[in-house]
PDB file of C-alpha atoms in Angstrom:
ATOM      1  CA  GLN A   1     102.095  89.878-205.312  1.00 79.00           C
ATOM      2  CA  VAL A   2     102.587  86.146-204.801  1.00 87.00           C
ATOM      3  CA  GLN A   3     103.795  83.395-207.014  1.00 93.00           C
ATOM      4  CA  LEU A   4     102.379  79.905-206.638  1.00 96.00           C
ATOM      5  CA  VAL A   5     104.026  76.550-207.487  1.00 97.00           C
ATOM      6  CA  GLU A   6     102.181  73.282-207.127  1.00 98.00           C
ATOM      7  CA  SER A   7     103.766  69.901-206.662  1.00 98.00           C
ATOM      8  CA  GLY A   8     102.802  66.392-205.635  1.00 98.00           C
ATOM      9  CA  GLY A   9     100.721  65.302-208.537  1.00 97.00           C
ATOM     10  CA  GLY A  10     101.139  61.869-210.186  1.00 97.00           C
ATOM     11  CA  LEU A  11      99.520  58.613-211.090  1.00 98.00           C
ATOM     12  CA  VAL A  12      97.635  56.637-208.426  1.00 98.00           C
ATOM     13  CA  GLN A  13      95.241  53.760-208.373  1.00 98.00           C
ATOM     14  CA  ALA A  14      91.581  54.250-207.431  1.00 98.00           C
ATOM     15  CA  GLY A  15      91.233  54.226-203.656  1.00 98.00           C
ATOM     16  CA  GLY A  16      94.702  55.660-203.136  1.00 98.00           C
ATOM     17  CA  SER A  17      95.944  58.937-201.731  1.00 98.00           C
ATOM     18  CA  LEU A  18      97.970  61.930-202.817  1.00 98.00           C
ATOM     19  CA  ARG A  19      99.023  65.125-201.111  1.00 98.00           C
ATOM     20  CA  LEU A  20      99.433  68.202-203.218  1.00 98.00           C
ATOM     21  CA  SER A  21     101.502  71.139-202.081  1.00 98.00           C
ATOM     22  CA  CYS A  22     101.413  74.757-203.212  1.00 98.00           C
ATOM     23  CA  ALA A  23     104.449  76.811-202.320  1.00 97.00           C
ATOM     24  CA  ALA A  24     104.005  80.591-202.314  1.00 95.00           C
ATOM     25  CA  SER A  25     106.614  83.303-202.663  1.00 92.00           C
ATOM     26  CA  GLY A  26     106.233  86.660-201.024  1.00 79.00           C
ATOM     27  CA  ARG A  27     106.014  87.985-197.452  1.00 71.00           C
ATOM     28  CA  THR A  28     102.234  88.371-197.191  1.00 82.00           C
ATOM     29  CA  PHE A  29     101.140  84.745-197.727  1.00 82.00           C
ATOM     30  CA  ASN A  30      99.273  84.909-194.432  1.00 82.00           C
ATOM     31  CA  ARG A  31      96.999  87.501-195.942  1.00 89.00           C
ATOM     32  CA  TYR A  32      95.860  85.248-198.790  1.00 92.00           C
ATOM     33  CA  ALA A  33      92.860  83.093-198.734  1.00 95.00           C
ATOM     34  CA  MET A  34      93.745  80.019-200.724  1.00 97.00           C
ATOM     35  CA  GLY A  35      91.838  77.642-202.930  1.00 98.00           C
ATOM     36  CA  TRP A  36      92.298  74.503-205.052  1.00 98.00           C
ATOM     37  CA  PHE A  37      90.589  74.060-208.377  1.00 98.00           C
ATOM     38  CA  ARG A  38      90.834  71.313-211.005  1.00 98.00           C
ATOM     39  CA  GLN A  39      90.190  71.026-214.715  1.00 98.00           C
ATOM     40  CA  ALA A  40      89.707  67.853-216.665  1.00 97.00           C
ATOM     41  CA  PRO A  41      90.055  67.716-220.460  1.00 93.00           C
ATOM     42  CA  GLY A  42      87.027  69.223-222.129  1.00 95.00           C
ATOM     43  CA  LYS A  43      85.531  70.431-218.854  1.00 96.00           C
ATOM     44  CA  GLU A  44      85.328  73.723-217.040  1.00 96.00           C
ATOM     45  CA  ARG A  45      87.495  74.528-214.112  1.00 97.00           C
ATOM     46  CA  GLU A  46      85.913  73.177-210.949  1.00 97.00           C
ATOM     47  CA  PHE A  47      86.252  74.356-207.380  1.00 98.00           C
ATOM     48  CA  VAL A  48      87.740  71.777-205.002  1.00 98.00           C
ATOM     49  CA  ALA A  49      88.624  73.366-201.695  1.00 98.00           C
ATOM     50  CA  ALA A  50      89.153  76.733-199.941  1.00 98.00           C
ATOM     51  CA  ILE A  51      90.749  77.925-196.767  1.00 97.00           C
ATOM     52  CA  SER A  52      90.815  81.277-195.062  1.00 96.00           C
ATOM     53  CA  TRP A  53      94.149  82.845-194.312  1.00 92.00           C
ATOM     54  CA  SER A  54      93.784  82.171-190.662  1.00 92.00           C
ATOM     55  CA  GLY A  55      93.170  78.540-191.487  1.00 93.00           C
ATOM     56  CA  GLU A  56      90.046  78.397-189.254  1.00 93.00           C
ATOM     57  CA  ARG A  57      87.567  78.190-192.108  1.00 96.00           C
ATOM     58  CA  THR A  58      87.441  75.650-194.880  1.00 97.00           C
ATOM     59  CA  TYR A  59      84.911  74.732-197.504  1.00 98.00           C
ATOM     60  CA  TYR A  60      84.457  71.820-199.921  1.00 98.00           C
ATOM     61  CA  PRO A  61      81.922  70.933-202.607  1.00 97.00           C
ATOM     62  CA  ASP A  62      79.984  67.780-202.136  1.00 97.00           C
ATOM     63  CA  SER A  63      82.024  65.952-204.803  1.00 96.00           C
ATOM     64  CA  VAL A  64      85.123  65.916-202.548  1.00 98.00           C
ATOM     65  CA  LYS A  65      83.742  66.448-198.984  1.00 98.00           C
ATOM     66  CA  GLY A  66      84.933  63.765-196.646  1.00 97.00           C
ATOM     67  CA  ARG A  67      87.708  62.716-199.031  1.00 98.00           C
ATOM     68  CA  PHE A  68      89.819  65.858-199.476  1.00 98.00           C
ATOM     69  CA  THR A  69      91.303  68.100-196.772  1.00 98.00           C
ATOM     70  CA  ILE A  70      92.855  71.556-197.327  1.00 98.00           C
ATOM     71  CA  SER A  71      95.340  72.884-194.806  1.00 98.00           C
ATOM     72  CA  ARG A  72      98.007  75.499-194.640  1.00 96.00           C
ATOM     73  CA  ASP A  73     101.263  76.267-192.888  1.00 95.00           C
ATOM     74  CA  ASN A  74     101.779  80.028-192.927  1.00 92.00           C
ATOM     75  CA  ALA A  75     105.307  79.686-191.472  1.00 92.00           C
ATOM     76  CA  LYS A  76     106.177  77.661-194.575  1.00 94.00           C
ATOM     77  CA  ASN A  77     104.190  79.667-197.085  1.00 94.00           C
ATOM     78  CA  THR A  78     102.477  76.478-198.205  1.00 96.00           C
ATOM     79  CA  VAL A  79      98.997  75.181-198.689  1.00 97.00           C
ATOM     80  CA  TYR A  80      98.212  71.490-198.953  1.00 98.00           C
ATOM     81  CA  LEU A  81      95.470  69.345-200.382  1.00 98.00           C
ATOM     82  CA  GLN A  82      95.331  65.843-198.940  1.00 98.00           C
ATOM     83  CA  MET A  83      93.295  63.646-201.254  1.00 98.00           C
ATOM     84  CA  ASN A  84      92.076  60.245-200.074  1.00 98.00           C
ATOM     85  CA  SER A  85      89.839  57.600-201.553  1.00 98.00           C
ATOM     86  CA  LEU A  86      90.652  58.916-205.023  1.00 98.00           C
ATOM     87  CA  LYS A  87      88.360  58.064-207.922  1.00 98.00           C
ATOM     88  CA  PRO A  88      89.020  58.026-211.654  1.00 97.00           C
ATOM     89  CA  GLU A  89      86.725  61.037-211.956  1.00 96.00           C
ATOM     90  CA  ASP A  90      89.234  62.990-209.828  1.00 98.00           C
ATOM     91  CA  THR A  91      91.630  62.913-212.743  1.00 98.00           C
ATOM     92  CA  ALA A  92      92.492  66.505-213.734  1.00 98.00           C
ATOM     93  CA  VAL A  93      95.094  69.221-213.597  1.00 98.00           C
ATOM     94  CA  TYR A  94      94.946  70.697-210.111  1.00 98.00           C
ATOM     95  CA  TYR A  95      95.552  74.404-209.575  1.00 98.00           C
ATOM     96  CA  CYS A  96      96.059  76.391-206.402  1.00 98.00           C
ATOM     97  CA  ALA A  97      94.993  79.963-206.292  1.00 97.00           C
ATOM     98  CA  GLY A  98      95.367  82.980-203.995  1.00 95.00           C
ATOM     99  CA  ASP A  99      93.003  85.737-202.975  1.00 93.00           C
ATOM    100  CA  LEU A 100      94.485  88.757-201.171  1.00 91.00           C
ATOM    101  CA  THR A 101      92.110  89.697-198.427  1.00 89.00           C
ATOM    102  CA  TYR A 102      92.025  91.624-195.155  1.00 86.00           C
ATOM    103  CA  SER A 103      89.506  89.209-193.648  1.00 88.00           C
ATOM    104  CA  SER A 104      90.926  86.338-191.626  1.00 88.00           C
ATOM    105  CA  THR A 105      87.813  84.359-192.136  1.00 90.00           C
ATOM    106  CA  ARG A 106      87.115  84.940-195.778  1.00 92.00           C
ATOM    107  CA  TYR A 107      87.371  82.147-198.314  1.00 94.00           C
ATOM    108  CA  ALA A 108      86.318  82.160-201.974  1.00 94.00           C
ATOM    109  CA  THR A 109      84.725  79.395-204.064  1.00 95.00           C
ATOM    110  CA  GLU A 110      84.590  81.148-207.492  1.00 95.00           C
ATOM    111  CA  SER A 111      87.638  81.178-209.721  1.00 96.00           C
ATOM    112  CA  ARG A 112      86.985  84.824-210.644  1.00 96.00           C
ATOM    113  CA  GLU A 113      87.616  85.796-206.995  1.00 95.00           C
ATOM    114  CA  TYR A 114      91.195  84.689-207.134  1.00 96.00           C
ATOM    115  CA  GLU A 115      93.925  86.915-208.459  1.00 94.00           C
ATOM    116  CA  TYR A 116      96.904  84.615-208.513  1.00 95.00           C
ATOM    117  CA  TRP A 117      97.260  81.086-209.931  1.00 97.00           C
ATOM    118  CA  GLY A 118      99.803  78.349-210.089  1.00 97.00           C
ATOM    119  CA  GLN A 119     100.772  76.475-213.216  1.00 97.00           C
ATOM    120  CA  GLY A 120      98.964  73.280-212.210  1.00 97.00           C
ATOM    121  CA  THR A 121      99.943  69.744-211.449  1.00 98.00           C
ATOM    122  CA  GLN A 122      98.502  66.625-213.091  1.00 98.00           C
ATOM    123  CA  VAL A 123      96.658  64.027-211.051  1.00 98.00           C
ATOM    124  CA  THR A 124      95.692  60.808-212.751  1.00 98.00           C
ATOM    125  CA  VAL A 125      93.653  58.160-211.068  1.00 98.00           C
ATOM    126  CA  SER A 126      93.492  54.813-212.709  1.00 97.00           C
ATOM    127  CA  SER A 127      90.615  52.372-212.284  1.00 93.00           C
TER     128      SER A 127
END
């Protein structure tokens, strides 16, 4: 089992950058594919980025591709989301999630595929 704690959210102007971190407890972090999702008020949870536990595979939806970068440091049990060129429509609560898998190249894009979730961190982008 793994516990996830996000940090790094805040208020930023449009065009600015933020880096979110997700710290994981547990000794098997390097067997978890990780993902980031977000949820804005009144909207469904949206997939933002995913990374395999080896770190060699990543995936992004078109809405953030080229602006967001997911990475991980397995030695630090941490996954990151670097967000650049932020837009007001990026405003949401951001969640990291973990998917225990034996495949080093697997990543997941559906929230139902993830077993573990953090509590979320608020990102607000002002225009």
